[in-house]
Short mmCIF file of C-alpha atoms in Angstrom, two decimals:
data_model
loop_
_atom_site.label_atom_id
_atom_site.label_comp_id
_atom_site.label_asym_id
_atom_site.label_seq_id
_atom_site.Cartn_x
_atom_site.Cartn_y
_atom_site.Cartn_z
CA UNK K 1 161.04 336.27 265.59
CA UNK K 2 162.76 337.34 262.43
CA UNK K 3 165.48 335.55 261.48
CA UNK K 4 167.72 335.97 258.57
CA UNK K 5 169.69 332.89 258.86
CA UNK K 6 165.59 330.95 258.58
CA UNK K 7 164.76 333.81 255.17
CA UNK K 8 167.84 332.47 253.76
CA UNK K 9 167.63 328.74 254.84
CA UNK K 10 164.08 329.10 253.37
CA UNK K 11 165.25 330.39 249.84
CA UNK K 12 167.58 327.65 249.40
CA UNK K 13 165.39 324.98 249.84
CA UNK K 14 162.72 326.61 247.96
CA UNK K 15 165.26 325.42 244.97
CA UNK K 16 165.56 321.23 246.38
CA UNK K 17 163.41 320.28 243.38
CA UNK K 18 165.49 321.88 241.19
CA UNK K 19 168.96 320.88 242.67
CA UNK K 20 167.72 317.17 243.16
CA UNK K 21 167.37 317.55 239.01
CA UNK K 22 170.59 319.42 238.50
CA UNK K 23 172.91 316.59 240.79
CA UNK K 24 170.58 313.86 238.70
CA UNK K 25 171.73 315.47 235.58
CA UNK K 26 175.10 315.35 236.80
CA UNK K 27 174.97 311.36 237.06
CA UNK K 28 174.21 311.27 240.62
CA UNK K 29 171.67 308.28 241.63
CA UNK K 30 168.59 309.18 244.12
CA UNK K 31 167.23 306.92 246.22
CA UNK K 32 163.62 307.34 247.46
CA UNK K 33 162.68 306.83 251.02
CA UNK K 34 159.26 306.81 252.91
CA UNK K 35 160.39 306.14 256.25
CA UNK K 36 162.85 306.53 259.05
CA UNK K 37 163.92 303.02 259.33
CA UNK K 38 165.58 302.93 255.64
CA UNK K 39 169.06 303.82 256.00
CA UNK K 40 170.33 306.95 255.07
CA UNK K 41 174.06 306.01 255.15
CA UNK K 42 173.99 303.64 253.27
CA UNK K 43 172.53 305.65 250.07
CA UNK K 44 175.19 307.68 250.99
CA UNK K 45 177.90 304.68 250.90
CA UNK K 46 177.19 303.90 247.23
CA UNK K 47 177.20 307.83 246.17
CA UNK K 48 173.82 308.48 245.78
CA UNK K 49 171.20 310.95 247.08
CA UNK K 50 168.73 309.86 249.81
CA UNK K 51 165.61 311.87 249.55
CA UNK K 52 162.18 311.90 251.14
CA UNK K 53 159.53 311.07 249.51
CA UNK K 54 156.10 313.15 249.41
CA UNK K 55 152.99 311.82 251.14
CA UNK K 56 151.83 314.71 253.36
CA UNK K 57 149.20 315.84 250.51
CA UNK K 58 145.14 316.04 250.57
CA UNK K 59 145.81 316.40 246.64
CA UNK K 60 146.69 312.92 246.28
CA UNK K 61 144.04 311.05 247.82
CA UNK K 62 141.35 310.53 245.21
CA UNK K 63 143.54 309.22 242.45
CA UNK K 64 144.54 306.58 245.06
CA UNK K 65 141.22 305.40 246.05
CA UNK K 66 140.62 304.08 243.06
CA UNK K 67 142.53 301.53 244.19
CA UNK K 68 143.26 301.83 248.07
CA UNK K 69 140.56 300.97 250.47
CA UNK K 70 138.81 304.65 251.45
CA UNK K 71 139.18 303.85 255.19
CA UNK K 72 143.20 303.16 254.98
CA UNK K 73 145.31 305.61 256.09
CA UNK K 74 145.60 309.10 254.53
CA UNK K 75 149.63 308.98 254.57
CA UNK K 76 149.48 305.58 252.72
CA UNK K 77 146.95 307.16 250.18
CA UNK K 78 148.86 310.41 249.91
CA UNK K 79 151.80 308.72 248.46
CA UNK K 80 150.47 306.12 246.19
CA UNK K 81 148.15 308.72 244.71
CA UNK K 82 151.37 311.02 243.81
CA UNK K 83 152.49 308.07 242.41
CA UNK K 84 149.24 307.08 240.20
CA UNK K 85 149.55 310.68 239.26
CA UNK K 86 153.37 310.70 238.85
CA UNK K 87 153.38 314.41 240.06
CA UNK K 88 155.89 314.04 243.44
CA UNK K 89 159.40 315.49 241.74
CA UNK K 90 161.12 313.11 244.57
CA UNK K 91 159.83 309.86 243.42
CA UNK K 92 159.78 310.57 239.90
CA UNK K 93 164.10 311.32 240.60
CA UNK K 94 164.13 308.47 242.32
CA UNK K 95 166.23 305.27 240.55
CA UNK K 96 164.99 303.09 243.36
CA UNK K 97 162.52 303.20 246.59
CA UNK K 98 163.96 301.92 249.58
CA UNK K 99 160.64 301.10 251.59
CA UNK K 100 160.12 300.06 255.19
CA UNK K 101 157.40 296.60 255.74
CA UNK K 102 155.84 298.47 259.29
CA UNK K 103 152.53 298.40 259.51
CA UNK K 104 150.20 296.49 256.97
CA UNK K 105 148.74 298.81 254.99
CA UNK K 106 151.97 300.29 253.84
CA UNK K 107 153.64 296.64 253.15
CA UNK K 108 150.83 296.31 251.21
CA UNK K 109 150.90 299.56 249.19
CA UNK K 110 154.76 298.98 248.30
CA UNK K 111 153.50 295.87 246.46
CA UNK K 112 151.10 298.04 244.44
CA UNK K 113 154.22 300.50 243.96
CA UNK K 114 156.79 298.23 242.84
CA UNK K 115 154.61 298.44 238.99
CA UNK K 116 155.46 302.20 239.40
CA UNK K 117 159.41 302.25 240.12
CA UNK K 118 161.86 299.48 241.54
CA UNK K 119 161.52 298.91 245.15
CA UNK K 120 163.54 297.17 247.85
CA UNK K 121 161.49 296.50 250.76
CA UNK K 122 163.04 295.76 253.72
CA UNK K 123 161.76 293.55 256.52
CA UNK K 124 161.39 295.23 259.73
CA UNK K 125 161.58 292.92 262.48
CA UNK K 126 158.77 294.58 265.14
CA UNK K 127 160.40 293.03 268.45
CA UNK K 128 163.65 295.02 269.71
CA UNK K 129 166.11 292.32 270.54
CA UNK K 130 169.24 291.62 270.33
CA UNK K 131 167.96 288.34 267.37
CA UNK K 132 165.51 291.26 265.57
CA UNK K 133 169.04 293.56 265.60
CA UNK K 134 170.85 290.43 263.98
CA UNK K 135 168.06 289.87 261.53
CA UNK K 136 167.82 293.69 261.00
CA UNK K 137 171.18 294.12 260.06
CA UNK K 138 170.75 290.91 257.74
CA UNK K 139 168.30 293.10 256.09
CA UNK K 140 170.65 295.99 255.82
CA UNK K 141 173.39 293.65 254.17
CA UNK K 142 171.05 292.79 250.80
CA UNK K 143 170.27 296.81 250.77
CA UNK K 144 174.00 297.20 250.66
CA UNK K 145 174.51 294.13 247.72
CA UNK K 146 171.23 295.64 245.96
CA UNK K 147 172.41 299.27 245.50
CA UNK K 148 176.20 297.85 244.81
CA UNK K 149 174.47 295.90 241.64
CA UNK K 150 171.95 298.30 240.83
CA UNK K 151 174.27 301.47 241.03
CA UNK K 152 177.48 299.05 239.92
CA UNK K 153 179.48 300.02 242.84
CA UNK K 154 181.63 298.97 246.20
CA UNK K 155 179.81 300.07 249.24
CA UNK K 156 183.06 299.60 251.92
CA UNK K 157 183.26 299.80 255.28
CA UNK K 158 185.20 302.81 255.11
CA UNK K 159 182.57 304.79 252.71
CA UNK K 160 179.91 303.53 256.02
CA UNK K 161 181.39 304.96 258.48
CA UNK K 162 182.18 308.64 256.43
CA UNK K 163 178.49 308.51 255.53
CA UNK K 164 177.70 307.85 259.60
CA UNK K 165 179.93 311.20 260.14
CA UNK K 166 178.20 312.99 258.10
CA UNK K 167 174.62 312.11 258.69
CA UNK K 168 175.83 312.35 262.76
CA UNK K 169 176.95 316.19 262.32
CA UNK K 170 173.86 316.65 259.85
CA UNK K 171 171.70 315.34 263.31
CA UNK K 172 173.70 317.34 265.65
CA UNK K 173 173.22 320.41 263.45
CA UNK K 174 169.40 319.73 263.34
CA UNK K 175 169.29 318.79 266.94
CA UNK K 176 171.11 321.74 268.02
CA UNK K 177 168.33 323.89 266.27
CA UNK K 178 165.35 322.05 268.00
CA UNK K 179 166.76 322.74 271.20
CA UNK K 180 166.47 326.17 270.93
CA UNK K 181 162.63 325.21 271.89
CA UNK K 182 163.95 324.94 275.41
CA UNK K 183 164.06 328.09 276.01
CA UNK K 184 161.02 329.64 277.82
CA UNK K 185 158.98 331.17 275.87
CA UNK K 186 161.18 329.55 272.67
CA UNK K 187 162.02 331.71 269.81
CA UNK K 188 161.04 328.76 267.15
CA UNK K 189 157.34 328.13 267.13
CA UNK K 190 155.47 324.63 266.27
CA UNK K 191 155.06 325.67 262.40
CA UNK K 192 158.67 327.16 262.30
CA UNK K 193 159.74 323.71 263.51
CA UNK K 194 157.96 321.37 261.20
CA UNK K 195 158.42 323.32 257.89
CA UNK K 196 162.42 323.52 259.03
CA UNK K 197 162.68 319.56 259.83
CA UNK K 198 160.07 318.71 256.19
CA UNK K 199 162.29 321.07 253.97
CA UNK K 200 165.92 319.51 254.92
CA UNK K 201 164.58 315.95 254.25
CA UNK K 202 164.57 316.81 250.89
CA UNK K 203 167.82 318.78 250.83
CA UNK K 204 170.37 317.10 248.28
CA UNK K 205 173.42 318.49 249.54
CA UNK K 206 174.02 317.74 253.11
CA UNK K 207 176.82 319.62 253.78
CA UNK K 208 174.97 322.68 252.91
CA UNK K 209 172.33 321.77 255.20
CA UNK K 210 174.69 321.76 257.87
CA UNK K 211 175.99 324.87 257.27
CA UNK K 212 172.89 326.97 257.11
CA UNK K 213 171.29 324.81 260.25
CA UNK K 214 174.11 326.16 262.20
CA UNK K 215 173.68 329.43 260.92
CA UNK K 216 170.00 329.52 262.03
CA UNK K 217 171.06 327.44 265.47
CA UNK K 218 173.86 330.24 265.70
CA UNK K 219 172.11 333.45 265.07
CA UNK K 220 168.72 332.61 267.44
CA UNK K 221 170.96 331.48 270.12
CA UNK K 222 171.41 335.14 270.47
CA UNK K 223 168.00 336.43 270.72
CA UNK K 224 167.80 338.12 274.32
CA UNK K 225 164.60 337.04 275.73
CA UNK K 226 163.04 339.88 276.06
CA UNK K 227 163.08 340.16 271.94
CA UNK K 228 161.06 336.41 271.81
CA UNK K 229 157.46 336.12 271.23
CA UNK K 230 155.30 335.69 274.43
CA UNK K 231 154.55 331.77 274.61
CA UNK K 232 151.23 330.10 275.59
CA UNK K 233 150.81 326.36 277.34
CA UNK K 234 154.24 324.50 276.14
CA UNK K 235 152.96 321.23 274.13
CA UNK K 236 154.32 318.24 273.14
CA UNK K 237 152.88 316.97 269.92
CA UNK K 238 153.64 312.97 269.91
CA UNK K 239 152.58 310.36 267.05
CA UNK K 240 151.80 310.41 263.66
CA UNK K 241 154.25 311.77 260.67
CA UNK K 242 153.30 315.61 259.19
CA UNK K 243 154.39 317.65 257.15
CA UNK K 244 153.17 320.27 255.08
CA UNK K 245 150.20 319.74 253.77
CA UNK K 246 149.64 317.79 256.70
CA UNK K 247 150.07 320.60 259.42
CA UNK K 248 146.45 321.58 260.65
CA UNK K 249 146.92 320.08 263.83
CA UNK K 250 150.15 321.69 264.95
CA UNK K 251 148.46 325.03 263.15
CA UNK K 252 145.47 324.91 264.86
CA UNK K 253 146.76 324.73 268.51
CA UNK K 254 149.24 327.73 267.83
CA UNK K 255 146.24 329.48 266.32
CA UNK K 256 144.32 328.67 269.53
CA UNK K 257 146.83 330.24 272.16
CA UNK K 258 149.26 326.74 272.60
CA UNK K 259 153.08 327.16 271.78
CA UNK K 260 154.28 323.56 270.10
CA UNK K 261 157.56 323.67 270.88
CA UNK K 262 158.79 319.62 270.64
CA UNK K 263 157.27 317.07 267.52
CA UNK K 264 158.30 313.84 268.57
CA UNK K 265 157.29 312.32 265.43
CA UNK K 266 159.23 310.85 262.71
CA UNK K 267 159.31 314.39 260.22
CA UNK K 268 161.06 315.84 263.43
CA UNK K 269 162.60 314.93 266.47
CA UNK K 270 162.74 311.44 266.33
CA UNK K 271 165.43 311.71 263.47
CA UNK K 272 167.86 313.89 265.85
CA UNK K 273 167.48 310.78 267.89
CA UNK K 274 169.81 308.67 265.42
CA UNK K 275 173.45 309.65 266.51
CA UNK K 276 175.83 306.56 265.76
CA UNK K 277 178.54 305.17 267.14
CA UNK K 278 181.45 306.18 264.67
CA UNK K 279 184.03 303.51 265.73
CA UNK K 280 181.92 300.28 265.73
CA UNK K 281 181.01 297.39 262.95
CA UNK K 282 179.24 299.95 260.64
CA UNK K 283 176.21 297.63 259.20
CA UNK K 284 175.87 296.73 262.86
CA UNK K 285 175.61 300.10 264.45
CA UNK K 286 173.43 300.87 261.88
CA UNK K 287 170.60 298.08 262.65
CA UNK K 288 170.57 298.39 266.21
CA UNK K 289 170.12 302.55 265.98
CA UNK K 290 167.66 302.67 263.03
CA UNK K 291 165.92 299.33 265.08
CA UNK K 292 165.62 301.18 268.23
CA UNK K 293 163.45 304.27 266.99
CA UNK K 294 159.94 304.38 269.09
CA UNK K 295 157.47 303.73 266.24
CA UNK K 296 154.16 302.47 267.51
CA UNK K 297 154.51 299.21 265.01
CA UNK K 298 156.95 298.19 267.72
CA UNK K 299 155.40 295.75 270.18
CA UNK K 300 156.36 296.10 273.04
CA UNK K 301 157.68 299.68 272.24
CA UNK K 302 159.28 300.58 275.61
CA UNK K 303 161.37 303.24 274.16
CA UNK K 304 158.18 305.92 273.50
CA UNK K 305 158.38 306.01 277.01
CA UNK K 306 161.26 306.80 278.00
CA UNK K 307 161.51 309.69 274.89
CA UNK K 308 158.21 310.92 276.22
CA UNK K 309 159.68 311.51 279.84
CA UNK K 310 162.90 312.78 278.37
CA UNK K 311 161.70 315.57 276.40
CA UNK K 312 158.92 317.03 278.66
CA UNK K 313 161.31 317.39 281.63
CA UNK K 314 163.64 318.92 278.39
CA UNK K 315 160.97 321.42 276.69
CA UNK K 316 159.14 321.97 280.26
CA UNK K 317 156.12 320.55 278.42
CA UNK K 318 152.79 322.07 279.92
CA UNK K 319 150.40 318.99 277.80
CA UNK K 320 150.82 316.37 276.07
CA UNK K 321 148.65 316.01 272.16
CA UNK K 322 148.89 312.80 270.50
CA UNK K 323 148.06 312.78 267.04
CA UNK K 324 146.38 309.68 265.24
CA UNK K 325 145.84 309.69 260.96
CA UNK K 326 142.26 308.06 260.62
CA UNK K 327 143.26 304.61 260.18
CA UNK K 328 146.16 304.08 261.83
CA UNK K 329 146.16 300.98 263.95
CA UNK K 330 148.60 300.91 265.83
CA UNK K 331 149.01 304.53 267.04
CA UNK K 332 145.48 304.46 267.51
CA UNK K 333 145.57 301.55 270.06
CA UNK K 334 148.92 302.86 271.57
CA UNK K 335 147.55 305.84 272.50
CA UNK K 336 145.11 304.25 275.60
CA UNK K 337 148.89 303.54 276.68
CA UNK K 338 150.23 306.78 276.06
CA UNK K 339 147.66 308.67 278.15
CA UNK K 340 147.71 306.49 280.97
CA UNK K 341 151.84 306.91 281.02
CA UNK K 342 150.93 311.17 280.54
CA UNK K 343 148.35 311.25 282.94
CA UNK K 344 149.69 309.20 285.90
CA UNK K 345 153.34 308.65 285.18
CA UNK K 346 154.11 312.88 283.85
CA UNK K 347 151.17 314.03 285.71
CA UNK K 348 150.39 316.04 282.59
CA UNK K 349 147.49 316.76 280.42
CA UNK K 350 146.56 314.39 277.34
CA UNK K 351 144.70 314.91 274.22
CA UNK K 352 144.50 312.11 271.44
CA UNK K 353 142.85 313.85 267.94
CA UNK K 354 142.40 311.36 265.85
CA UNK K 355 141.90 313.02 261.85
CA UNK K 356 143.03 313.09 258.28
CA UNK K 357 144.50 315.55 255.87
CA UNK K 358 141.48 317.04 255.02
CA UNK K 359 139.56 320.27 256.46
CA UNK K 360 136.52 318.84 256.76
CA UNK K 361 136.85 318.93 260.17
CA UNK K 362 138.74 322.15 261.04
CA UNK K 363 136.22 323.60 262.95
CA UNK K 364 135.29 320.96 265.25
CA UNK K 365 138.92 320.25 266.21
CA UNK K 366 139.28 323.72 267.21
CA UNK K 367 136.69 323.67 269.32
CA UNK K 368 138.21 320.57 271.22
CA UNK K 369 141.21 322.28 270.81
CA UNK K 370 139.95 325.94 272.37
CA UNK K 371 138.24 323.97 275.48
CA UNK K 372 141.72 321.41 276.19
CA UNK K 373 143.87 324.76 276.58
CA UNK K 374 141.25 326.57 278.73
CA UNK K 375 141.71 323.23 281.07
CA UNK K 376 145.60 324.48 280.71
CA UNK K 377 144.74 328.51 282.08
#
């Protein structure tokens, strides 16, 4: 549906690149981050800009298997190659990476990167207990006395908690436009949703976000139903980070007659998932939230689970799709477990599609694609 709240939301972050260098040139610091585990608030704490970093390109690739294996993962290639090729405007703003050790290949990459740009790996714990929250905050704690050296500043409990206030109404905001996917048929479809969540990770001033995310949240909260677009099957797309560059999935099953209306992946709903606890120990609220997010590198990772259950009662999900980047491990293996949970536990439908970034295989996966939904009609 036509939105002008989305047209104007759009032009603004058409300009990140540009702002990112304009703050920069102001003296601000940027710090890099790959994954949803690294802190935001804590960047925050010490004054500088947390920003995503790219990785959801085909364009990459080829520089970086030169020197990544061919058969790793294409997100892991994506964005070492922009780094070989120093053409992601993120990174190359970026005073430090904050980076993530989840599954091997990307511990492994971060090594390689380190001769590119400064990086601070941090050592997820893959066991979600109360010792791995302990440890995990431990880990938090030499973030904190690395940026305070690097960035020669005092990152105080006080500056925590206003950075967990403002990344908790930055969630809400985004949250509060995700949910308008509730609504049968939902005004927002799967593309819609994924190029809104990919272009506010790179947004430098969060406050803005906010504002225009509740403009959008505000003005398609009015639609009358009977002004939406007719919906097909409702799907739940689970696994795997996208973005653009990295949508053909999500693209092809709205092109084939399916309405994605929840991504429960890291690039989207997964981050709305991180409200905090404003009140408690800061650094400690911190490890236990970021620590409890359902990544598959998790073992056991009960919490997929219960997300999974959550938000298909929530969206009135008709199917499940789990998506799996060639390579991948441990999404890969997971997914036996997620389709056994679909199947018998949601008594829903369940497609894995296992790919890469590349087209190559466009027109098979639409033909999978094309017969799953007619299983739907």
């Amino acid at each position: 549906m036509p939105c002008e709240s989305l047209e104007k939301f759009n032009a603004v972050t058409d300009r990140n690149v540009l702002a990112l260098q304009e703050a920069k040139s102001a003296g601000k610091k940027v710090v890099g981050q790959y994954c949803i585990y690294s802190p935001l608030e804590i960047a925050l704490a010490a004054g500088a800009i947390p920003v995503s970093l790219c990785g959801t390109k085909n364009d990459s690739i080829a520089a970086a298997e030169t020197m990544l294996p061919r058969v790793l993962c294409p997100l892991i290639k994506s964005s070492f190659g922009f780094a070989l090729q120093d053409s992601c405007p993120y990174l190359a703003a970026s005073d430090i990476v904050v980076a993530d050790a989840t599954c091997d290949g990307k511990k492994k990459m971060y090594e390689l990167l380190n001769h590119y740009k400064p990086v601070m790996l941090l050592q997820l714990p893959q066991i979600q207990d109360e010792d791995a929250a302990r440890y995990w905050r431990g880990q938090f704690a030499a973030l904190v006395a690395r940026l305070e050296k690097d960035f020669n500043v005092s990152i105080t409990e006080e500056k925590l908690r206003d950075a967990i206030r403002l990344t908790n109404r930055l969630r809400r905001a985004l949250k509060n436009v995700l949910d308008l996917a509730r609504r049968k048929p939902s005004p927002l479809s799967g593309m819609d949703i994924l190029s809104l969540c990919f272009r506010a990770s790179f947004m430098p001033d969060y406050e803005q976000c906010i504002a225009l995310l509740d403009d959008i949240a505000a003005e398609i909260g009015r639609a009358t139903p009977d002004s939406l677009p007719a919906g097909g099957p409702r799907i739940l797309l689970t696994g795997v980070p996208t973005g653009m560059g990295s949508h053909k999935v999500i693209q092809l099953l709205e092109t084939c007659g399916a309405h994605v209306v929840c991504i429960d992946n890291c690039t989207c709903y997964k981050k709305v998932l991180l409200q905090m606890d404003e009140n408690r120990d800061p650094l400690s609220e911190l490890a236990e939230r970021y620590l409890a997010m359902h990544c598959s590198v998790m073992s056991p990772n009960p919490h997929r689970y219960e997300v999974l259950k959550k938000l298909s009662e929530e969206f009135l999900i008709d199917a499940v799709v789990d998506l799996t980047w060639q390579g991948c491990q441990t999404y890969d293996v997971e997914s036996w477990s997620v389709k056994k949970y679909v199947r018998e536990e949601l008594r829903l439908p369940f497609l894995q599609i296992v790919t890469d970034y590349s087209e190559t295989d466009t027109e098979q996966l639409k033909v999978r694609i094309e017969a799953f939904l007619e299983m739907l009609a």
